[in-house]
Amino acid sequence: MNRHLISAADLDRDDAIGILDTAEELARAEGRPIRKLPTLRGLTVVNLFYEDSTRTRTSFEAAAKRLSADVINFSAKGSSVAKGESLKDTALTLEAMGADAVVIRHPASGAPRRLTDWVSGRVINAGDGTHEHPTQALLDAFTMRQRLAGGPDRHGRGLDGVRVTIVGDVLHSRVARSNVLLLATLGAQVTLVAPPTLMPYAVDTWPCRAGYDIDAELRKSDVVMMLRVQQERMSAAYFPTVREYRRRYGLDSSRMALLPEHAIVMHPGPMNRGVEIAAEVADSDRSTIVAQVANGVTVRMAVLYLMLGGAAEGSA
Amino acid sequence: MSEEWLVKGAAIVGGEPRDIRLKDGIISEIGTGLAAAGATVLDAAGLIALPGLVDLHTHLREPGREDAETVETGTRAAALGGFTAVHAMANTEPVADTAGVVEQVWRLGDQAGYVDVRPVGAVTVGLGGKQLAELGAMADSAARVRVFSDDGFCVADPLLMRRALEYVKAFDGVIAQHAQEPRLTEGAQLNEGEVASRLGLAGWPAAAEEAIIARDCLLAAHVDAALHVCHVSTAGSVEIIRWAKSKGWRVTAEVTPHHLLLTDDLAGDYDTRFKVNPPLRTRGDVEALRHALRDGTIDCVATDHAPHPVEAKETEWAAAANGMTGLETALRVVHKAMVDTGLLDWAGVATRMSIRPAAIGRVSGHGNPLREGAPANLTLYDAAAGETPVDPAAHASKSRNSPFAGLPLPGRVHSTFLRGTATVLDGKVTR
């Protein structure tokens, strides 16, 4: 594996499957009475969050703590960051604290990549601007494999031939970027569906298909992933009204009925119920939304374990 | 005290070796086997003599951002790059939108004495795009401003642009436009294309430059005024300018050295040295710009030298300042991009880096072919010096944000003369 996890493209197929398999093993450990593993004892993981994201931060925090790492939460609010300290100076501070890994969430695309120039520890991208969110893609892939490739023989397997349709604001979605790259690495066939205004420029250079017709794609999907659409996109003329967006791209019960019987519905959260996804769809049996959250912790444990486990042994 | 030089055996714009005598600020004699006759002899065998380079687009940062550059350090960098005149852009703090500020910049240049500093006046008050600055007062000032630009910002209001183009006709001025449609580039970070899309950076579409250039060409034609297009960066812009020129309209254009050599894929690791406005484009754009510079569609090279302190670039991409230094590398980049590729000979370089920019900027005393009686503004360039990597730490500019750092470039500026006085000898400033 690469030294850092900035992009889903940093993972080759073996890396990605290794993470999923490790997550499976850790999930089994979760079932045992002792939930805490000693693997990362003595190592420090810093959660450096420049954006409010309770769900991702607590997921990483739980993952690190279950591996016995020391966790420092460093958030933009109430710290020197709010006083205008630069990312570099913050990085040097974390370096002085002896951070073995920095988990960073930042509103600017590329901030995690810049951070790698200034810290000696591992850097894990927990979402940067409209760039990537690789651990979200890993937990999504884990969830897909769990639901679609059931049974013990899924160990070592990718997602070959699985048809995944990602719907919504792809242009601004770091989740979509990471999923396209990771799912392609794992052999899935990805199709993006969005209004043309929210489809990235030069999407034809991405390892996926792209289209505008959700109904046609749903009929041939094993997975449909709905992306959050922000209402403020309306003011920038990406679409006329929320009502029209919902009508053309929202997933309601009648659209869900177009899916093959085995297909699952995913959403990275937080959801806009009644906009991109109807409440009855979000709460249906096909929805994996709650499972995604639970899987987030185990997949992040696997990432920390594989990236830092060697460091812990070396320091022992 | 007037210096007297005998430059021995220089190839004038790449021609046969000649001796050039510099006396009383002019080229007093050109020949072969000239006697020193009291002059200091400079052995220029193997060197190319070019008319002193003229930059239409330099950010000297003074007054206001002396942490990035001063007139003193910026003009020293210019002389080391082979320049004898530079146009100092108006986006200082305070903005050069009054006679007072342009005279201050002009005097600072005069005192530094490395190159002639020609201040550019702002088109609108405070670069605000709302109200015309006192263009006439700047034109009549001691700085004799002829080029006006809100560079950094586009004069986006079409009516204001039309009025500015018309108004400066009274004193033979030219409006140099930073062509960037503001609504189409809100939050824009990098050329809208495959790279920006992958990196999740907001795109800067080529159409946002081309739309303004097309509009401005039509306005310039309508009022028969002089339009200069700053830092052309796209293949589409080239097509529009070619069309406007074919109509006989008074449109001129410049291209920067970095747009002649670098492409947007360099931003792949979010290295902020490559953040610039207009952004680096694609290989196809670079090819179109090179050919446009060769065929004259683009008149000249201008550096857009934009120094920034370290902290302005040591940030995440979106927070980083736009701009790159360029004075000390311009001629070497043009050598690599245009001469080594066979697109231009040295006479062609002289036209595009001295003669045309001096004419567009209405700079008297510069941009003259090297002939007897011409002002002794010239640059000696060692084109045979092998490629050496660019080292920004060695630059005279106060800033280090060169996109060419570590890149091997051919050639070396040997000496620069301003009105017969050596400002640079053997690659070093004379004082």
XYZ file of C-alpha atoms in Angstrom:
747
model
C 0.000 0.000 0.000
C 0.985 3.620 -0.532
C 2.307 5.576 2.398
C -0.793 7.805 2.387
C -4.428 7.352 1.420
C -5.338 10.485 -0.527
C -7.215 9.065 -3.490
C -8.949 5.799 -4.221
C -6.481 5.629 -7.098
C -3.741 5.075 -4.499
C -5.124 1.546 -4.056
C -4.489 -1.247 -6.513
C -6.825 -4.226 -6.629
C -4.829 -6.241 -4.111
C -4.701 -3.308 -1.682
C -8.425 -2.730 -1.955
C -9.365 -6.392 -1.528
C -6.871 -6.617 1.336
C -8.660 -3.819 3.128
C -12.082 -5.398 2.584
C -10.847 -8.793 3.792
C -9.176 -7.260 6.842
C -12.400 -5.427 7.609
C -14.275 -8.754 7.489
C -11.877 -10.244 10.006
C -12.142 -7.224 12.265
C -15.929 -7.383 12.018
C -15.760 -10.951 13.299
C -13.606 -9.757 16.203
C -16.275 -7.217 16.932
C -18.603 -10.066 17.730
C -16.352 -11.281 20.531
C -16.698 -9.957 24.105
C -13.432 -7.957 23.996
C -14.083 -5.208 21.444
C -10.745 -3.519 21.789
C -7.621 -4.784 20.013
C -4.136 -3.770 21.192
C -2.711 -3.345 17.672
C -2.044 0.395 17.662
C -1.198 0.850 21.344
C 1.208 3.759 21.805
C 0.437 5.332 18.429
C -1.226 8.702 18.049
C -3.930 9.356 15.486
C -4.988 12.970 14.988
C -8.412 13.777 13.589
C -7.882 17.137 11.894
C -11.325 18.376 10.901
C -11.804 21.675 9.133
C -15.427 20.873 8.389
C -18.159 19.807 10.726
C -18.691 16.135 10.195
C -19.702 14.373 13.329
C -20.400 11.142 11.515
C -17.021 10.777 9.798
C -15.027 12.066 12.761
C -16.692 9.763 15.270
C -16.328 6.858 12.844
C -12.551 7.405 12.608
C -12.364 8.054 16.339
C -14.158 4.815 17.173
C -11.971 2.915 14.701
C -8.729 4.242 16.171
C -9.821 3.688 19.761
C -10.882 0.098 19.137
C -7.323 -0.468 17.927
C -6.049 1.134 21.164
C -4.490 4.200 19.496
C -4.403 7.519 21.299
C -6.767 9.892 19.524
C -6.487 13.665 19.421
C -9.394 15.556 17.916
C -8.285 18.818 16.388
C -11.168 20.759 14.954
C -11.227 24.124 13.258
C -13.692 25.387 15.781
C -12.197 26.673 19.029
C -8.622 26.072 17.946
C -5.930 28.326 16.525
C -7.238 27.476 13.064
C -10.122 29.842 13.691
C -7.540 32.559 14.330
C -6.164 32.129 10.834
C -3.286 29.713 11.386
C -2.149 28.234 8.099
C -2.500 24.561 7.260
C 1.279 24.317 7.244
C 1.655 25.725 10.748
C -1.050 23.410 12.011
C 0.792 20.543 10.346
C 4.033 21.504 12.087
C 2.181 21.592 15.397
C 0.810 18.097 14.829
C 4.288 16.988 13.851
C 5.631 18.315 17.161
C 2.930 16.316 18.979
C 4.219 13.187 17.287
C 1.192 12.296 15.178
C 1.672 8.865 13.607
C -1.338 9.414 11.377
C -3.400 12.440 10.515
C -6.971 11.950 9.388
C -7.925 15.157 7.617
C -11.249 16.573 6.480
C -10.900 19.886 4.658
C -13.128 22.073 2.461
C -10.314 22.628 -0.074
C -9.602 19.946 -2.682
C -6.014 18.778 -2.354
C -5.422 19.869 1.245
C -4.536 16.276 2.327
C -2.046 16.017 -0.534
C -0.424 19.285 0.565
C -0.312 18.013 4.136
C 1.850 15.060 3.076
C 4.613 17.559 2.271
C 4.682 18.834 5.844
C 4.172 15.851 8.158
C 6.145 12.649 8.535
C 3.171 10.542 9.661
C 0.641 8.869 7.421
C -2.111 11.045 5.989
C -5.616 9.702 5.459
C -8.049 11.751 3.437
C -11.412 11.913 5.214
C -12.932 14.086 2.497
C -11.356 17.067 0.735
C -13.528 19.629 -0.983
C -14.977 18.227 -4.176
C -12.046 15.869 -4.697
C -12.223 12.506 -2.918
C -13.343 10.565 0.121
C -11.614 7.209 -0.269
C -12.677 5.574 3.008
C -16.310 6.259 2.111
C -15.756 4.421 -1.157
C -14.132 1.537 0.734
C -17.044 1.218 3.130
C -19.458 1.397 0.198
C -17.546 -1.359 -1.600
C -17.495 -3.394 1.612
C -21.250 -3.007 1.949
C -21.815 -4.013 -1.672
C -19.654 -7.087 -1.325
C -21.400 -8.044 1.905
C -24.860 -7.717 0.406
C -24.299 -8.975 -3.114
C -21.527 -11.532 -2.766
C -22.825 -13.192 0.378
C -21.323 -16.233 2.037
C -17.853 -16.997 3.317
C -16.379 -17.270 -0.192
C -16.438 -13.519 -0.677
C -13.027 -13.341 0.966
C -10.482 -12.355 -1.690
C -13.123 -11.334 -4.180
C -13.714 -8.022 -5.908
C -16.946 -6.679 -7.333
C -16.484 -8.023 -10.834
C -19.492 -7.435 -13.042
C -21.537 -5.657 -10.373
C -23.532 -2.845 -11.995
C -23.519 0.310 -9.895
C -25.470 3.433 -10.775
C -24.534 6.647 -8.964
C -27.159 9.367 -9.202
C -27.062 13.059 -8.367
C -24.626 15.921 -7.953
C -21.579 14.099 -9.309
C -19.830 17.391 -10.135
C -19.440 18.400 -6.505
C -19.242 14.899 -5.035
C -16.036 13.568 -3.529
C -17.915 10.354 -2.769
C -18.651 9.842 -6.464
C -15.046 10.482 -7.510
C -13.660 7.960 -5.028
C -16.350 5.404 -5.799
C -15.790 5.561 -9.549
C -12.074 4.925 -9.113
C -12.340 2.226 -6.460
C -15.254 0.362 -8.040
C -13.471 0.313 -11.395
C -10.395 -1.112 -9.643
C -12.604 -3.821 -8.137
C -14.127 -4.705 -11.508
C -17.580 -3.160 -11.102
C -19.346 -1.389 -13.967
C -20.210 2.128 -12.874
C -22.742 4.423 -14.506
C -23.185 8.042 -13.465
C -26.557 9.707 -13.820
C -26.962 13.433 -13.302
C -28.483 16.460 -14.924
C -25.936 17.609 -17.544
C -25.165 20.668 -15.409
C -23.995 18.479 -12.549
C -21.966 16.048 -14.657
C -18.201 16.696 -14.449
C -16.399 18.109 -17.481
C -14.514 15.437 -19.424
C -16.359 12.649 -17.611
C -15.706 10.555 -20.705
C -12.112 10.209 -19.483
C -13.293 8.510 -16.272
C -13.466 4.718 -15.974
C -17.267 4.657 -16.095
C -20.294 5.361 -18.266
C -22.452 8.452 -17.932
C -26.049 9.198 -18.845
C -29.019 11.395 -18.077
C -31.860 8.879 -17.942
C -32.268 7.415 -14.464
C -35.153 5.090 -15.323
C -33.241 3.335 -18.083
C -30.269 2.759 -15.799
C -32.229 1.567 -12.771
C -33.594 -1.425 -14.695
C -30.071 -2.790 -15.131
C -28.533 -1.909 -11.761
C -27.438 -4.128 -8.916
C -26.718 -1.077 -6.791
C -28.091 2.427 -6.931
C -26.280 5.063 -4.915
C -28.086 8.347 -4.368
C -25.964 11.429 -3.737
C -26.968 14.337 -1.579
C -28.051 17.353 -3.576
C -27.629 20.703 -1.902
C -30.407 23.202 -2.247
C -27.945 26.057 -2.792
C -27.046 24.513 -6.170
C -30.389 25.861 -7.309
C -29.251 29.461 -6.966
C -26.259 28.729 -9.214
C -28.709 27.583 -11.908
C -27.683 23.926 -11.879
C -31.397 23.040 -11.877
C -34.583 25.100 -11.780
C -36.283 23.896 -8.596
C -36.024 21.143 -6.006
C -39.419 19.946 -7.200
C -38.139 19.452 -10.718
C -34.953 17.803 -9.476
C -36.956 15.336 -7.412
C -39.211 14.574 -10.352
C -36.364 13.895 -12.761
C -33.658 12.407 -10.507
C -35.208 11.542 -7.137
C -35.615 7.921 -6.013
C -39.174 7.283 -4.882
C -41.096 4.016 -4.485
C -42.237 3.827 -8.088
C -38.696 4.292 -9.363
C -37.382 1.781 -6.840
C -39.800 -0.720 -8.364
C -37.804 -0.529 -11.593
C -34.778 -2.070 -9.882
C -34.114 -5.786 -10.185
C -35.321 -7.655 -7.132
C -31.898 -8.219 -5.596
C -30.714 -4.639 -6.050
C -29.763 -2.450 -3.091
C -30.135 1.263 -2.418
C -27.224 3.202 -0.921
C -26.671 6.750 0.281
C -23.477 8.142 1.823
C -25.458 10.500 4.064
C -26.504 12.889 5.286
C -29.758 12.412 3.376
C -32.223 15.008 2.188
C -35.337 12.924 2.676
C -37.937 13.990 0.177
C -35.384 15.426 -2.230
C -33.006 12.861 -3.735
C -34.521 9.972 -1.804
C -38.050 9.392 -0.545
C -38.436 8.424 3.107
C -40.072 5.087 2.301
C -37.117 4.176 0.086
C -34.549 5.195 2.686
C -36.331 3.061 5.268
C -36.998 0.083 3.002
C -35.363 -3.347 3.221
C -33.299 -2.569 0.158
C -31.661 0.362 1.853
C -28.180 -0.245 3.267
C -27.857 3.214 4.742
C -27.630 2.123 8.378
C -25.331 -0.776 7.500
C -23.035 1.682 5.702
C -22.553 3.621 8.929
C -21.744 0.492 10.912
C -19.382 -0.748 8.213
C -17.638 2.614 8.247
C -16.013 1.846 11.578
C -14.720 -1.573 10.603
C -13.417 -0.438 7.240
C -11.600 2.507 8.852
C -10.169 0.114 11.436
C -8.834 -1.976 8.568
C -7.276 1.065 6.902
C -5.591 2.204 10.129
C -4.503 -1.347 10.901
C -2.900 -1.875 7.499
C -1.317 1.571 7.311
C -0.057 1.786 10.894
C 0.171 -1.823 12.036
C 3.727 -2.128 10.734
C 4.722 1.052 12.550
C 3.422 -0.330 15.833
C 5.402 -3.544 15.449
C 8.497 -1.594 14.449
C 8.307 0.613 17.516
C 7.738 -2.305 19.890
C 29.713 59.706 -16.464
C 29.130 58.149 -19.843
C 30.495 54.665 -20.455
C 32.071 53.701 -23.739
C 32.018 50.058 -24.810
C 33.263 48.092 -27.755
C 31.304 44.837 -28.006
C 33.486 42.563 -30.140
C 32.128 39.872 -32.409
C 28.474 39.690 -31.387
C 26.022 38.103 -33.799
C 23.355 40.760 -34.263
C 20.039 38.912 -33.970
C 21.943 35.773 -34.862
C 23.695 37.137 -37.975
C 27.392 37.410 -38.821
C 29.721 38.579 -36.003
C 30.064 42.350 -35.760
C 31.735 44.840 -33.475
C 29.335 47.296 -31.850
C 30.533 50.562 -30.324
C 28.342 52.060 -27.587
C 29.071 55.723 -26.966
C 27.087 58.609 -25.531
C 24.107 56.341 -25.026
C 23.791 55.328 -28.645
C 25.187 52.721 -30.993
C 27.811 54.931 -32.568
C 29.384 52.409 -34.907
C 28.876 48.877 -36.195
C 31.584 47.107 -38.187
C 34.322 44.533 -38.180
C 37.768 44.911 -36.689
C 36.895 48.138 -34.894
C 39.645 49.564 -32.681
C 39.046 50.040 -28.979
C 40.010 53.698 -29.119
C 39.622 54.136 -25.377
C 36.460 52.068 -25.073
C 36.178 49.109 -22.702
C 36.291 45.966 -24.815
C 33.792 43.166 -24.218
C 34.576 39.928 -25.990
C 31.190 38.863 -27.296
C 32.344 36.063 -29.572
C 29.621 33.442 -29.724
C 27.028 35.742 -28.170
C 23.844 36.932 -29.835
C 23.015 40.648 -29.655
C 19.327 41.472 -29.322
C 17.691 44.853 -28.908
C 17.005 45.321 -25.189
C 13.940 43.312 -24.219
C 10.705 45.114 -23.382
C 8.106 43.586 -21.068
C 4.518 44.757 -21.416
C 3.379 42.980 -18.277
C 5.337 43.060 -15.011
C 4.120 43.157 -11.425
C 6.659 45.112 -9.400
C 4.345 45.142 -6.327
C 5.575 48.516 -5.016
C 3.884 50.442 -3.442
C 2.180 48.157 -0.940
C 3.562 44.656 -1.292
C 7.251 45.260 -0.771
C 7.415 41.856 0.924
C 6.897 40.279 -2.513
C 8.936 42.647 -4.695
C 10.154 46.220 -4.881
C 10.844 48.334 -7.908
C 14.527 47.916 -7.054
C 14.512 44.104 -6.836
C 12.074 43.640 -9.698
C 13.997 45.834 -12.100
C 17.269 44.154 -11.115
C 15.611 40.850 -11.996
C 14.457 42.399 -15.276
C 17.973 43.518 -16.224
C 19.311 40.051 -15.413
C 16.655 38.644 -17.718
C 17.868 40.894 -20.552
C 15.183 43.571 -20.281
C 15.759 47.301 -20.672
C 12.149 48.423 -20.183
C 9.217 46.995 -18.238
C 5.602 48.004 -17.802
C 4.652 48.017 -14.131
C 1.099 46.771 -13.659
C -1.386 48.891 -11.756
C -2.598 46.438 -9.090
C -0.442 47.858 -6.318
C -1.677 49.048 -2.904
C -2.698 51.808 -3.382
C -3.760 51.062 -6.937
C -1.953 53.023 -9.664
C -5.102 54.893 -10.632
C -3.886 58.458 -10.110
C -1.097 60.612 -11.463
C 0.490 60.561 -8.001
C 0.950 56.800 -7.831
C 2.157 56.341 -11.409
C 4.683 59.153 -10.929
C 5.905 57.504 -7.731
C 6.466 54.187 -9.521
C 8.132 55.923 -12.437
C 10.519 57.801 -10.098
C 11.379 54.644 -8.169
C 12.297 53.028 -11.462
C 14.377 55.987 -12.492
C 16.240 55.927 -9.174
C 16.904 52.183 -9.388
C 18.290 52.683 -12.875
C 18.310 49.068 -14.082
C 15.593 49.396 -16.694
C 13.115 52.039 -17.791
C 9.937 51.566 -15.784
C 6.772 52.432 -17.642
C 3.836 52.490 -15.223
C 0.529 51.065 -16.425
C -2.464 53.030 -15.208
C -5.626 51.412 -13.887
C -8.646 51.687 -16.181
C -11.095 52.017 -13.299
C -10.843 53.525 -9.842
C -9.345 50.988 -7.449
C -9.649 48.310 -10.186
C -13.281 48.306 -9.096
C -14.744 48.123 -12.587
C -17.278 50.841 -11.831
C -15.846 54.241 -12.688
C -13.083 55.343 -15.071
C -9.870 56.438 -13.352
C -8.378 59.778 -14.388
C -6.742 58.312 -17.456
C -5.873 61.705 -18.920
C -4.130 62.850 -15.759
C -1.964 59.734 -15.798
C -1.240 60.237 -19.499
C -0.179 63.840 -18.901
C 1.883 63.055 -15.780
C 5.647 62.747 -15.741
C 5.115 58.984 -16.142
C 3.525 59.568 -19.596
C 1.215 56.554 -19.194
C -0.019 55.063 -22.458
C -1.032 51.549 -21.427
C -4.044 51.183 -19.146
C -5.155 47.933 -17.543
C -7.160 46.578 -14.628
C -5.020 43.432 -14.905
C -5.975 40.863 -12.318
C -9.538 41.882 -13.028
C -11.441 42.078 -16.269
C -13.142 45.290 -17.307
C -16.291 43.219 -17.542
C -18.891 45.969 -18.001
C -19.184 46.275 -21.793
C -20.179 49.917 -21.702
C -17.274 50.874 -19.476
C -14.902 48.951 -21.753
C -16.240 50.738 -24.802
C -15.811 54.121 -23.133
C -12.276 53.322 -21.985
C -11.257 52.225 -25.487
C -12.685 55.434 -26.935
C -11.424 57.796 -24.261
C -7.729 56.931 -24.527
C -7.717 57.658 -28.267
C -7.207 61.315 -27.339
C -3.658 60.555 -26.206
C -2.861 57.468 -28.287
C -3.451 55.115 -25.381
C -4.216 51.415 -25.412
C -6.428 49.344 -23.118
C -4.772 46.084 -22.089
C -7.545 43.716 -21.126
C -7.393 40.816 -18.699
C -10.019 38.767 -20.519
C -12.026 36.807 -17.961
C -15.802 36.705 -17.885
C -16.394 36.969 -14.127
C -19.646 35.003 -13.824
C -18.246 32.103 -15.822
C -15.189 31.940 -13.561
C -16.636 32.316 -10.066
C -14.342 30.357 -7.753
C -12.399 29.039 -10.759
C -9.147 27.288 -9.869
C -7.741 25.517 -12.912
C -8.410 25.089 -16.622
C -11.777 23.386 -17.015
C -10.739 20.051 -18.391
C -9.798 16.512 -17.496
C -7.259 17.518 -14.822
C -9.468 19.960 -12.886
C -12.322 17.495 -13.076
C -10.228 14.703 -11.586
C -8.743 16.958 -8.907
C -12.123 18.348 -7.906
C -11.051 21.917 -8.621
C -13.584 24.374 -10.009
C -13.003 24.806 -13.735
C -11.877 27.985 -15.546
C -13.430 27.476 -18.983
C -11.628 28.638 -22.111
C -14.904 30.175 -23.263
C -14.725 32.680 -20.391
C -11.578 34.168 -21.950
C -12.717 33.839 -25.543
C -16.108 35.475 -24.965
C -14.502 38.640 -23.599
C -11.872 38.775 -26.350
C -14.550 38.452 -29.015
C -16.649 41.175 -27.417
C -13.664 43.505 -26.994
C -12.526 43.011 -30.587
C -15.987 44.053 -31.772
C -15.946 47.091 -29.487
C -12.459 48.118 -30.599
C -13.557 47.843 -34.219
C -16.705 49.831 -33.593
C -14.897 52.780 -32.031
C -11.654 52.315 -34.021
C -9.571 52.079 -30.880
C -6.521 50.114 -29.786
C -7.109 46.927 -27.807
C -4.307 44.834 -26.364
C -5.153 41.366 -25.087
C -3.116 40.294 -22.076
C -1.816 36.746 -21.538
C -3.745 34.877 -24.248
C -4.040 31.287 -23.080
C -6.351 29.299 -25.349
C -6.445 28.016 -28.910
C -9.901 29.535 -29.302
C -8.615 32.989 -28.336
C -5.986 32.689 -31.037
C -8.679 32.018 -33.642
C -10.685 35.079 -32.580
C -7.638 37.374 -32.615
C -6.598 36.028 -36.002
C -10.074 36.853 -37.316
C -10.033 40.359 -35.806
C -6.612 41.061 -37.308
C -7.787 39.820 -40.698
C -10.385 42.595 -40.565
C -7.656 45.165 -40.039
C -8.831 46.003 -36.532
C -6.397 47.519 -34.054
C -5.974 44.464 -31.885
C -2.684 43.235 -30.445
C -1.956 40.343 -28.118
C 0.660 38.878 -25.822
C 1.459 35.396 -24.535
C 3.408 34.543 -21.413
C 6.453 32.264 -21.356
C 4.658 29.860 -19.018
C 1.710 29.467 -21.370
C 4.201 28.631 -24.123
C 5.725 25.779 -22.139
C 3.595 24.458 -19.295
C 0.281 22.553 -19.148
C -2.441 21.990 -16.577
C -1.413 18.423 -15.780
C 1.481 19.898 -13.759
C -1.128 20.777 -11.119
C -1.750 17.066 -10.536
C -0.198 17.122 -7.067
C -1.828 20.452 -6.175
C 1.595 22.117 -6.398
C 0.619 25.768 -6.018
C 3.609 27.015 -8.018
C 1.493 26.133 -11.031
C -1.490 28.219 -9.959
C -1.822 31.216 -12.242
C -4.542 33.297 -13.849
C -5.378 32.627 -16.646
C -4.593 29.023 -15.776
C -2.213 26.665 -17.509
C -4.100 24.987 -20.330
C -3.622 21.865 -22.461
C -0.932 20.686 -24.853
C -3.196 21.676 -27.762
C -3.448 25.220 -26.454
C 0.330 25.428 -26.033
C 0.812 24.338 -29.641
C -1.733 26.887 -30.899
C -0.077 29.688 -28.902
C 3.371 28.821 -30.232
C 2.163 28.874 -33.820
C 0.250 32.111 -33.247
C 3.395 33.726 -31.880
C 5.298 32.496 -34.914
C 2.798 33.757 -37.491
C 2.264 37.105 -35.740
C -1.326 36.537 -34.618
C 0.119 36.983 -31.153
C 2.424 39.979 -31.348
C 4.719 39.494 -28.434
C 5.837 37.684 -25.313
C 5.074 39.348 -21.978
C 6.140 37.801 -18.691
C 3.246 38.508 -16.302
C 6.029 38.313 -13.691
C 3.959 37.921 -10.515
C 6.085 37.571 -7.403
C 4.517 36.286 -4.184
C 5.968 35.687 -0.723
C 6.425 32.079 0.353
C 3.385 32.023 2.634
C 1.071 33.038 -0.221
C 1.921 29.779 -1.983
C 2.475 27.398 0.960
C -1.214 26.691 1.364
C -3.936 24.496 0.047
C -4.573 25.142 -3.672
C -7.759 27.195 -3.377
C -6.165 29.559 -0.846
C -2.941 30.076 -2.821
C -2.157 33.249 -4.746
C -2.241 33.243 -8.533
C 0.985 34.005 -10.350
C 4.550 33.063 -11.202
C 7.831 34.890 -11.482
C 9.154 35.158 -15.013
C 11.556 38.008 -15.714
C 14.725 36.003 -15.180
C 13.620 32.997 -17.210
C 11.590 34.546 -20.068
C 14.261 34.589 -22.763
C 15.450 31.090 -21.915
C 11.888 29.752 -22.019
C 11.301 31.391 -25.401
C 14.601 29.883 -26.550
C 13.352 26.416 -25.571
C 9.733 26.770 -26.711
C 10.242 28.744 -29.935
C 13.867 28.644 -31.130
C 14.832 25.077 -30.259
C 11.579 23.949 -31.897
C 12.476 25.787 -35.102
C 9.474 28.112 -34.911
C 11.469 31.339 -34.547
C 14.946 32.542 -35.374
C 16.679 35.184 -33.264
C 15.415 38.026 -35.434
C 11.951 36.701 -34.740
C 12.674 36.666 -31.025
C 13.897 40.290 -31.234
C 10.645 41.303 -32.901
C 8.472 39.562 -30.329
C 10.368 40.451 -27.168
C 11.564 43.966 -28.009
C 10.318 45.653 -31.185
C 6.602 44.768 -31.009
C 6.131 45.236 -27.255
C 7.855 48.630 -27.432
C 5.534 49.664 -30.256
C 2.408 48.430 -28.449
C 3.459 50.200 -25.240
C 4.440 53.393 -27.097
C 7.875 53.209 -25.495
C 10.233 55.585 -27.236
C 13.920 54.763 -27.227
C 13.314 51.010 -26.980
C 12.545 48.313 -29.454
C 14.758 49.704 -32.194
C 16.708 47.411 -34.482
C 20.434 47.442 -33.658
C 21.714 50.053 -36.109
C 24.110 52.926 -35.966
C 22.419 55.867 -34.278
C 19.914 53.764 -32.373
C 19.758 54.061 -28.575
C 22.275 51.665 -27.042
C 19.725 49.348 -25.436
C 20.839 45.811 -26.052
C 21.141 42.355 -24.611
C 23.900 39.841 -25.177
C 22.670 36.271 -24.963
C 24.723 33.098 -24.846
C 22.483 30.738 -26.775
C 25.193 28.085 -26.825
C 25.249 27.719 -23.051
C 23.933 24.240 -22.361
C 20.755 23.545 -20.474
C 21.001 24.181 -16.752
C 18.233 23.743 -14.197
C 16.489 26.892 -12.983
C 17.360 27.763 -9.394
C 14.924 30.329 -7.955
C 17.147 30.779 -4.894
C 19.681 32.424 -7.205
C 17.142 34.878 -8.605
C 17.331 38.614 -7.918
C 13.567 38.787 -7.559
C 12.507 38.908 -3.940
C 10.164 35.993 -4.550
C 10.841 32.356 -5.341
C 7.611 31.244 -7.004
C 9.108 30.140 -10.291
C 7.218 27.337 -12.028
C 10.449 26.442 -13.819
C 12.387 25.550 -10.649
C 14.537 22.539 -11.380
C 13.620 22.544 -15.068
C 16.638 22.535 -17.395
C 16.533 25.549 -19.724
C 19.009 26.458 -22.441
C 20.992 29.672 -22.776
C 22.128 32.416 -20.463
C 21.739 36.194 -20.474
C 25.316 37.472 -20.588
C 25.032 41.262 -20.515
C 22.459 44.028 -20.701
C 23.036 47.651 -21.668
C 20.658 50.517 -20.938
C 21.487 53.593 -23.030
C 25.096 52.488 -23.321
C 25.573 51.709 -19.645
C 26.069 48.102 -18.598
C 23.418 47.020 -16.104
C 24.450 43.363 -16.305
C 27.874 41.954 -17.215
C 28.681 38.250 -17.423
C 25.388 37.362 -15.753
C 25.808 39.711 -12.789
C 24.356 43.125 -12.119
C 26.999 45.808 -12.273
C 25.999 47.336 -8.934
